[in-house]
Protein backbone atom coordinates (compact mmCIF):
# COMPACT_ATOMS: atom_id res chain seq x y z
CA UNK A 1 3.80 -0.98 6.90
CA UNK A 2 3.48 -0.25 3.01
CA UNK A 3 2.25 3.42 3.96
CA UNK A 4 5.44 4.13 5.62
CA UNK A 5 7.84 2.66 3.21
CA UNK A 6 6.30 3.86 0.51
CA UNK A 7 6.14 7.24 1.53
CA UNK A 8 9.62 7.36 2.77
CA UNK A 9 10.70 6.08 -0.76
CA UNK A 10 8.40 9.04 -2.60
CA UNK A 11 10.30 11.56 0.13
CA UNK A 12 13.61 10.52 -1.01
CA UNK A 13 12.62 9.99 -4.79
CA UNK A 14 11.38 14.46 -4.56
CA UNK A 15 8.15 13.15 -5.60
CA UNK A 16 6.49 14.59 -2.73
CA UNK A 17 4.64 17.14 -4.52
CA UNK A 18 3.46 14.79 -7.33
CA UNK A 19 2.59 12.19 -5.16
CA UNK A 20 0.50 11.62 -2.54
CA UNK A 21 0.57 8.08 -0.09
CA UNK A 22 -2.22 7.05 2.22
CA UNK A 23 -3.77 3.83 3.83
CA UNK A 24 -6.85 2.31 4.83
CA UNK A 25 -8.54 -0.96 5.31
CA UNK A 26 -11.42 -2.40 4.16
CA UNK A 27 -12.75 -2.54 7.67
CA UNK A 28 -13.59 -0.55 10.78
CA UNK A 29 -11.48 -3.09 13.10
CA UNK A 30 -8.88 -0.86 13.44
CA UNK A 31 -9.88 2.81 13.04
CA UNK A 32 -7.68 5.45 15.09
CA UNK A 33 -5.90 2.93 16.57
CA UNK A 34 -1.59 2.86 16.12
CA UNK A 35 0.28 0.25 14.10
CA UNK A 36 0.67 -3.29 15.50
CA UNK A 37 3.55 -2.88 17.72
CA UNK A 38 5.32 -5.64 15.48
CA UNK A 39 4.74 -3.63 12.73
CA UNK A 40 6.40 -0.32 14.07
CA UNK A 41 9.53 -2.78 15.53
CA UNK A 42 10.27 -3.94 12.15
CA UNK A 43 9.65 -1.02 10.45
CA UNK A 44 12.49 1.05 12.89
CA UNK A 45 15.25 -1.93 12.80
CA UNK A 46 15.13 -0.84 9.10
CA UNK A 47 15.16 2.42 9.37
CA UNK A 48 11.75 3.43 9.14
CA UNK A 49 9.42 5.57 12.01
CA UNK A 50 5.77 4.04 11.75
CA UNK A 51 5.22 5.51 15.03
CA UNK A 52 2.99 7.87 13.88
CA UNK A 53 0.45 5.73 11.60
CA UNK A 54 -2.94 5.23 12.38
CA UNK A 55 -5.34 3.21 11.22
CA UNK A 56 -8.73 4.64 9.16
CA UNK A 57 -11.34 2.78 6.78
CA UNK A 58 -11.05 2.53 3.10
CA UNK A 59 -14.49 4.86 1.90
CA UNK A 60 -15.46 3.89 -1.51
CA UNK A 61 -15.34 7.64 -2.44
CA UNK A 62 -12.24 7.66 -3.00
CA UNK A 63 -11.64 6.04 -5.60
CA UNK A 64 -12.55 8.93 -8.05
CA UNK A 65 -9.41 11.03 -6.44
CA UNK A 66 -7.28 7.72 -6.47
CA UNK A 67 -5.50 6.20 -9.88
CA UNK A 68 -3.90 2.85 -7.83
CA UNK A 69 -5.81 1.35 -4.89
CA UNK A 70 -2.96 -1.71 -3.61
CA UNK A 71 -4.17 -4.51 -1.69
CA UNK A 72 -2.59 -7.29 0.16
CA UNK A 73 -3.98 -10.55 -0.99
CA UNK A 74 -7.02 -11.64 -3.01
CA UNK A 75 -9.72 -11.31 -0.55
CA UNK A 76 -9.29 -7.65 0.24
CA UNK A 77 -8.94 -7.30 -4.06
CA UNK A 78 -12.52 -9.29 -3.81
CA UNK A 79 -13.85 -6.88 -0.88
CA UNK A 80 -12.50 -3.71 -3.24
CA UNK A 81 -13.94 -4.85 -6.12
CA UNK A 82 -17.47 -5.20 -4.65
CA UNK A 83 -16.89 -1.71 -3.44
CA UNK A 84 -15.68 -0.03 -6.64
CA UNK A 85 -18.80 1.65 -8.45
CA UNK A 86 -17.10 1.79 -11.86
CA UNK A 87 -15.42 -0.70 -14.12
CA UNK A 88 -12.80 1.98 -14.36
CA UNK A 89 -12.41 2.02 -10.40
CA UNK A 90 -12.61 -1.85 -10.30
CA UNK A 91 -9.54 -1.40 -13.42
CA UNK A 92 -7.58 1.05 -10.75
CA UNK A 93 -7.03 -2.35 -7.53
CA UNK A 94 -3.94 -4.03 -7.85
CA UNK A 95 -2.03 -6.43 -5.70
CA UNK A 96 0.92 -5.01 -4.22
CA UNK A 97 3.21 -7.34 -4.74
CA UNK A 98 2.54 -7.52 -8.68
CA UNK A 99 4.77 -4.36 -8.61
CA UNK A 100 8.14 -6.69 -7.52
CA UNK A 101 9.98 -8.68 -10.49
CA UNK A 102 10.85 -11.83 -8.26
CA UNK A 103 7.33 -12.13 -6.55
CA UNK A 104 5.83 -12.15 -10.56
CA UNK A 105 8.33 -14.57 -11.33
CA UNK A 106 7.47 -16.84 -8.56
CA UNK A 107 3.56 -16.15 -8.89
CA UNK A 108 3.64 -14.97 -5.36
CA UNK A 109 1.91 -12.31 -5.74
CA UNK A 110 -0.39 -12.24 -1.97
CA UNK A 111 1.28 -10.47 0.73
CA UNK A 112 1.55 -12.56 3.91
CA UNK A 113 -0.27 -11.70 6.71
CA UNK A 114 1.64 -11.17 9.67
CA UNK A 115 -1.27 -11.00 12.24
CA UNK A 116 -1.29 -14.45 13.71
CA UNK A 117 2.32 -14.78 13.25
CA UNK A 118 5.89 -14.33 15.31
CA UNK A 119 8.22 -11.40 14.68
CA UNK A 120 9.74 -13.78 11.99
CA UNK A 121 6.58 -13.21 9.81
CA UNK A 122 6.77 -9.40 9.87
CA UNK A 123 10.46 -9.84 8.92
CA UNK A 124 9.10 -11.57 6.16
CA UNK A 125 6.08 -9.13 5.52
CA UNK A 126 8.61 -6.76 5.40
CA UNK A 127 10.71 -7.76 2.97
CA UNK A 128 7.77 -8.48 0.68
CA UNK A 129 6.58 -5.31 1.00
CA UNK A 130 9.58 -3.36 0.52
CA UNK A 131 10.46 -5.15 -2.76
CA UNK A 132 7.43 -4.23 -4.16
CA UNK A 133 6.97 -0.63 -2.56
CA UNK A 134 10.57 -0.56 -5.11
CA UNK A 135 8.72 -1.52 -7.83
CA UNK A 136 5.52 1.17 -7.03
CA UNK A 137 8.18 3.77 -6.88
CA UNK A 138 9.33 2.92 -9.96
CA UNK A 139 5.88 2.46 -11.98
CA UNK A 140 4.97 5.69 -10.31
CA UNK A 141 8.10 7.48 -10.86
CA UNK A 142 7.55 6.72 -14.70
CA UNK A 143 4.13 8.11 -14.80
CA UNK A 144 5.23 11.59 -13.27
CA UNK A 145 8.49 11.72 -15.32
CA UNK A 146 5.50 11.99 -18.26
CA UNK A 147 3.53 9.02 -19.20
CA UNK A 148 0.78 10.06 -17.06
CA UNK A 149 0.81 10.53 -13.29
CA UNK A 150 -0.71 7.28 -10.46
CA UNK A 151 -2.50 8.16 -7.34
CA UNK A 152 -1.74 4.77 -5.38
CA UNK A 153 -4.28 3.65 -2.50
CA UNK A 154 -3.22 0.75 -1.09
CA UNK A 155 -5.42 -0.28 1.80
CA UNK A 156 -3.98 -2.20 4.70
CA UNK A 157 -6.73 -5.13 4.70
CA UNK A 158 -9.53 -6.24 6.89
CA UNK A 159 -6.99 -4.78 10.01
CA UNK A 160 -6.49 -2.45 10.06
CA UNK A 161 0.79 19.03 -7.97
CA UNK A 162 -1.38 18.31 -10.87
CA UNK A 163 -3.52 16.27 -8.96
CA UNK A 164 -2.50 14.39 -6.07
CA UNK A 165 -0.90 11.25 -6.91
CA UNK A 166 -1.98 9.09 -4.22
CA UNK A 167 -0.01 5.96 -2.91
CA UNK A 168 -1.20 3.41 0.09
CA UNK A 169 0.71 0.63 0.22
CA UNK A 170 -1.59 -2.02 1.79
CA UNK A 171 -0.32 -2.49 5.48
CA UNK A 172 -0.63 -6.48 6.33
């Protein structure tokens, strides 16, 4: 989910060339497979073609290409950390909802999980994640426009230019 609106928000932002969005999770469960077909519902009644998506694991390699790895909730920021080599790499995971004002403000900063739930609970993944994918595009948007420049890598969880700026918005 956060790999589509994300990316969709760096297409219409022209960052395109300055920034580059992927996703992963931090286990196999998923690999190859297509979005949850929840996921790609709520995704198109806003707009949004997640049709296309499919799911790969997070390798630990990556995080020398990557300058932002975004995670869902506290366990898959525990599971990253354990996988990040370098206190600089463990300095590079954030939550991705620390990037939305209100969610800081409440100190809600763990994406819900959708999985288990009802179409109401994407609807409500959604939101979360759009409000904060706002708030990526912003950070990141500030470190192109010259501060320096964020490669985001925001794996999905345990489900499934100058150089690349690269962006995954966890997907729930």
């Amino acid at each position: 989910m956060g790999h589509v609106i994300l990316q969709h928000m760096v297409d219409d932002a022209g960052l395109t060339d300055h920034v580059r969005v992927s996703s992963s999770g931090t286990g196999d469960w998923h690999v190859g497979e297509h979005a949850d077909p929840r996921t790609v519902e709520v995704l198109a009644r806003h707009g949004y073609d997640g049709s296309r998506h499919r799911a790969r694991e997070f390798d630990p390699d990556e995080f020398d290409d990557i300058d932002l790895v975004l995670a869902s909730d506290e366990g898959h920021v525990r599971t990253l950390t354990r996988l990040a080599r370098t206190p600089g790499n463990r300095g590079k995971i954030r939550l991705v909802r620390e990037f939305d004002p209100e969610a800081v403000a409440a100190g809600t900063l763990e994406t819900g999980d959708p999985w288990y739930g009802d179409r109401e609970h994407f609807a409500r993944c959604f939101a979360e994640v759009e409000a904060a994918c706002r708030g990526i595009l912003h950070h990141v948007r500030a470190q192109v426009d010259g501060r320096f420049v964020d490669q985001v890598e925001t794996p999905v969880g345990s489900r499934g230019a100058d150089r690349d700026r690269h962006t995954d918005p966890g997907q729930p």
